[in-house]
Amino acid sequence: ALIAIGCGSGQKGFDPEYVKVTNERAQRIVDDLGISSGDKEIIVRDIIAEQYRSLSRIQDDRDAKIQALDAMKMTEIQKDEAIDKITSKAQKKIDKLHSKYIKALERNLTEQQVVQVKDGMTYGVVPLTYKGYLEMLPALTKEQKEVIYNYLVEAREYAMDAGSSDKKHWWFGKYKGKINNYLSAQGYDLNKASKDWQARIRAEKNN
């Protein structure tokens, strides 16, 4: 059975231009999935586009509430507490939305296709970065590769929900920091490894 979450319902109250943009963004992701049925393709596209709009609704509401605090008379401490409260409330909604969204994708797609959707929403950073680490550090053990990959996958779950390209990249940056700390603790000199890798790339180009 094909199940969609609130198809069309999320379009209410949105600027038609934004609806068009989110539909097109979702369609680009769907185009790479190789879905054979046209009906199913539309359902999956609507699930993805609806997710973009729902995230935007929660994030815009959160940002507007935080902005409104500027007009209120309160101390810095009170303001910080109010921001924390607003942010944490919004985050709960986003977490709930995330899990509902993944379930809707899983009902309509294979495991591999769900991963493709996640990569599509995050500019393919996971496979690109993972490949980079493997090329930079050819001596990585199976366990070290797993740790790197799992950190990147965890970052992707957060990045999927981020409201801007900058924020998506910020999540990957944060987790790359964790990966680099882990690798340093494992005895890798990442500065040297990076320089050696760049030298190998240059040598290959010149050959």
Tab-separated table of C-alpha atoms in Angstrom:
chain	number	residue	atom	x	y	z
A	1	ALA	CA	0.000	0.000	0.000
A	2	LEU	CA	1.228	3.469	-0.813
A	3	ILE	CA	0.882	5.808	2.096
A	4	ALA	CA	1.444	9.525	1.998
A	5	ILE	CA	1.493	11.875	4.956
A	6	GLY	CA	-0.924	14.718	4.562
A	7	CYS	CA	-0.462	15.107	0.831
A	8	GLY	CA	-1.370	18.588	-0.196
A	9	SER	CA	-2.415	19.626	3.314
A	10	GLY	CA	0.968	21.227	3.936
A	11	GLN	CA	0.447	23.620	1.052
A	12	LYS	CA	-2.070	25.730	2.960
A	13	GLY	CA	-0.790	29.117	3.984
A	14	PHE	CA	2.387	28.804	1.941
A	15	ASP	CA	3.427	31.138	-0.797
A	16	PRO	CA	2.698	29.280	-4.095
A	17	GLU	CA	6.241	30.048	-5.230
A	18	TYR	CA	7.638	28.282	-2.134
A	19	VAL	CA	5.354	25.286	-2.745
A	20	LYS	CA	6.708	25.131	-6.314
A	21	VAL	CA	10.330	25.370	-5.083
A	22	THR	CA	9.863	22.581	-2.505
A	23	ASN	CA	8.111	20.368	-5.066
A	24	GLU	CA	10.984	20.875	-7.521
A	25	ARG	CA	13.604	20.249	-4.831
A	26	ALA	CA	11.835	17.025	-3.862
A	27	GLN	CA	11.449	16.004	-7.519
A	28	ARG	CA	15.223	16.278	-8.074
A	29	ILE	CA	15.766	13.811	-5.225
A	30	VAL	CA	13.055	11.465	-6.534
A	31	ASP	CA	14.518	11.524	-10.063
A	32	ASP	CA	17.582	9.631	-8.786
A	33	LEU	CA	15.619	6.880	-7.028
A	34	GLY	CA	14.613	4.878	-10.106
A	35	ILE	CA	10.988	4.458	-9.014
A	36	SER	CA	9.160	2.582	-11.775
A	37	SER	CA	5.598	3.661	-10.940
A	38	GLY	CA	4.561	7.235	-11.778
A	39	ASP	CA	1.916	7.264	-9.014
A	40	LYS	CA	4.435	6.146	-6.420
A	41	GLU	CA	6.914	8.753	-7.621
A	42	ILE	CA	4.356	11.535	-6.991
A	43	ILE	CA	3.551	10.160	-3.533
A	44	VAL	CA	7.235	10.069	-2.541
A	45	ARG	CA	7.819	13.528	-4.016
A	46	ASP	CA	4.901	14.883	-1.960
A	47	ILE	CA	6.210	13.256	1.234
A	48	ILE	CA	9.627	14.907	0.753
A	49	ALA	CA	8.223	18.314	-0.290
A	50	GLU	CA	5.794	18.236	2.646
A	51	GLN	CA	8.721	17.557	4.991
A	52	TYR	CA	10.572	20.644	3.726
A	53	ARG	CA	7.444	22.771	4.278
A	54	SER	CA	6.676	21.335	7.724
A	55	LEU	CA	10.262	21.944	8.867
A	56	SER	CA	10.086	25.477	7.529
A	57	ARG	CA	6.808	26.105	9.370
A	58	ILE	CA	8.271	25.002	12.726
A	59	GLN	CA	11.554	26.881	12.202
A	60	ASP	CA	9.917	30.115	11.018
A	61	ASP	CA	7.556	30.038	13.989
A	62	ARG	CA	10.508	29.445	16.362
A	63	ASP	CA	12.547	32.290	14.817
A	64	ALA	CA	9.600	34.715	14.927
A	65	LYS	CA	9.021	33.954	18.628
A	66	ILE	CA	12.710	34.493	19.398
A	67	GLN	CA	12.699	37.771	17.461
A	68	ALA	CA	9.614	38.945	19.348
A	69	LEU	CA	11.602	38.709	22.607
A	70	ASP	CA	13.583	41.809	21.534
A	71	ALA	CA	10.506	43.970	22.107
A	72	MET	CA	10.003	42.640	25.644
A	73	LYS	CA	11.518	44.107	28.778
A	74	MET	CA	13.619	41.350	30.310
A	75	THR	CA	17.105	40.708	31.618
A	76	GLU	CA	19.693	38.834	29.533
A	77	ILE	CA	19.252	35.786	31.778
A	78	GLN	CA	15.459	35.849	31.324
A	79	LYS	CA	15.911	36.241	27.589
A	80	ASP	CA	18.325	33.291	27.417
A	81	GLU	CA	15.865	31.144	29.392
A	82	ALA	CA	13.009	32.163	27.088
A	83	ILE	CA	15.110	31.342	23.989
A	84	ASP	CA	16.003	27.932	25.459
A	85	LYS	CA	12.324	27.201	26.108
A	86	ILE	CA	11.245	28.220	22.579
A	87	THR	CA	14.127	26.295	20.963
A	88	SER	CA	13.527	23.151	22.977
A	89	LYS	CA	9.770	23.187	22.206
A	90	ALA	CA	10.517	23.548	18.477
A	91	GLN	CA	13.131	20.772	18.652
A	92	LYS	CA	10.570	18.358	20.150
A	93	LYS	CA	8.252	19.066	17.207
A	94	ILE	CA	11.108	18.586	14.734
A	95	ASP	CA	12.123	15.252	16.335
A	96	LYS	CA	8.527	14.015	16.131
A	97	LEU	CA	8.266	15.155	12.517
A	98	HIS	CA	11.593	13.452	11.691
A	99	SER	CA	10.470	10.062	12.911
A	100	LYS	CA	7.067	10.360	11.170
A	101	TYR	CA	8.840	11.319	7.944
A	102	ILE	CA	11.314	8.402	8.036
A	103	LYS	CA	8.413	5.973	8.659
A	104	ALA	CA	6.521	7.379	5.653
A	105	LEU	CA	9.622	6.982	3.456
A	106	GLU	CA	10.210	3.427	4.717
A	107	ARG	CA	6.643	2.440	3.862
A	108	ASN	CA	7.150	3.499	0.243
A	109	LEU	CA	10.844	2.898	-0.490
A	110	THR	CA	13.604	0.315	-0.081
A	111	GLU	CA	16.258	0.807	2.592
A	112	GLN	CA	18.754	1.894	-0.085
A	113	GLN	CA	16.299	4.437	-1.533
A	114	VAL	CA	15.666	5.924	1.928
A	115	VAL	CA	19.436	6.451	2.280
A	116	GLN	CA	19.441	8.123	-1.157
A	117	VAL	CA	16.698	10.514	-0.020
A	118	LYS	CA	18.706	11.382	3.101
A	119	ASP	CA	21.807	12.017	0.971
A	120	GLY	CA	19.714	14.036	-1.458
A	121	MET	CA	18.564	16.297	1.363
A	122	THR	CA	22.146	16.783	2.574
A	123	TYR	CA	24.074	17.335	-0.696
A	124	GLY	CA	25.650	13.862	-0.660
A	125	VAL	CA	28.074	14.912	2.085
A	126	VAL	CA	28.195	11.454	3.748
A	127	PRO	CA	29.510	9.408	0.778
A	128	LEU	CA	31.832	12.214	-0.353
A	129	THR	CA	33.355	12.784	3.090
A	130	TYR	CA	33.641	9.081	3.839
A	131	LYS	CA	35.436	8.511	0.510
A	132	GLY	CA	37.764	11.415	1.396
A	133	TYR	CA	38.728	9.857	4.735
A	134	LEU	CA	39.397	6.471	3.087
A	135	GLU	CA	41.616	8.071	0.444
A	136	MET	CA	43.452	10.271	2.933
A	137	LEU	CA	44.047	7.419	5.411
A	138	PRO	CA	44.501	4.180	3.396
A	139	ALA	CA	45.637	2.284	6.523
A	140	LEU	CA	42.332	2.663	8.424
A	141	THR	CA	41.146	-0.499	10.182
A	142	LYS	CA	37.639	-1.932	9.674
A	143	GLU	CA	36.650	-0.661	13.131
A	144	GLN	CA	37.983	2.853	12.447
A	145	LYS	CA	36.088	2.985	9.137
A	146	GLU	CA	32.902	1.999	10.963
A	147	VAL	CA	33.341	4.723	13.579
A	148	ILE	CA	33.884	7.358	10.864
A	149	TYR	CA	30.892	6.171	8.843
A	150	ASN	CA	28.576	6.018	11.887
A	151	TYR	CA	29.518	9.548	12.948
A	152	LEU	CA	28.741	10.845	9.446
A	153	VAL	CA	25.405	9.007	9.365
A	154	GLU	CA	24.495	10.504	12.750
A	155	ALA	CA	25.385	13.984	11.476
A	156	ARG	CA	23.160	13.398	8.435
A	157	GLU	CA	20.097	12.734	10.627
A	158	TYR	CA	20.519	16.192	12.196
A	159	ALA	CA	21.511	17.896	8.944
A	160	MET	CA	18.329	16.639	7.238
A	161	ASP	CA	16.277	18.737	9.652
A	162	ALA	CA	18.407	21.881	9.379
A	163	GLY	CA	16.708	24.895	7.845
A	164	SER	CA	19.566	26.171	5.678
A	165	SER	CA	22.542	24.950	3.683
A	166	ASP	CA	24.889	26.613	6.213
A	167	LYS	CA	23.245	24.851	9.118
A	168	LYS	CA	23.380	21.500	7.310
A	169	HIS	CA	27.120	21.954	6.718
A	170	TRP	CA	27.523	23.098	10.337
A	171	TRP	CA	26.270	19.691	11.551
A	172	PHE	CA	28.769	17.857	9.366
A	173	GLY	CA	31.530	20.193	10.553
A	174	LYS	CA	30.658	19.422	14.167
A	175	TYR	CA	30.840	15.668	13.534
A	176	LYS	CA	34.016	15.941	11.458
A	177	GLY	CA	35.507	17.512	14.580
A	178	LYS	CA	34.490	14.405	16.557
A	179	ILE	CA	35.946	12.132	13.859
A	180	ASN	CA	39.225	14.054	13.820
A	181	ASN	CA	39.490	13.909	17.627
A	182	TYR	CA	38.857	10.164	17.478
A	183	LEU	CA	41.490	9.647	14.765
A	184	SER	CA	44.067	11.766	16.628
A	185	ALA	CA	43.453	9.638	19.720
A	186	GLN	CA	44.051	6.590	17.484
A	187	GLY	CA	47.501	7.982	16.681
A	188	TYR	CA	46.903	9.604	13.284
A	189	ASP	CA	48.625	12.891	12.454
A	190	LEU	CA	45.840	14.429	10.363
A	191	ASN	CA	47.797	17.504	9.263
A	192	LYS	CA	50.533	15.341	7.819
A	193	ALA	CA	48.035	12.845	6.359
A	194	SER	CA	46.149	15.676	4.659
A	195	LYS	CA	49.350	17.143	3.134
A	196	ASP	CA	50.472	13.696	1.940
A	197	TRP	CA	47.043	13.099	0.405
A	198	GLN	CA	47.104	16.437	-1.466
A	199	ALA	CA	50.579	15.546	-2.757
A	200	ARG	CA	49.287	12.140	-4.001
A	201	ILE	CA	46.375	13.868	-5.776
A	202	ARG	CA	48.753	16.349	-7.463
A	203	ALA	CA	51.106	13.528	-8.513
A	204	GLU	CA	48.200	11.576	-10.076
A	205	LYS	CA	47.104	14.673	-12.017
A	206	ASN	CA	50.607	15.211	-13.358
A	207	ASN	CA	51.019	11.608	-14.510
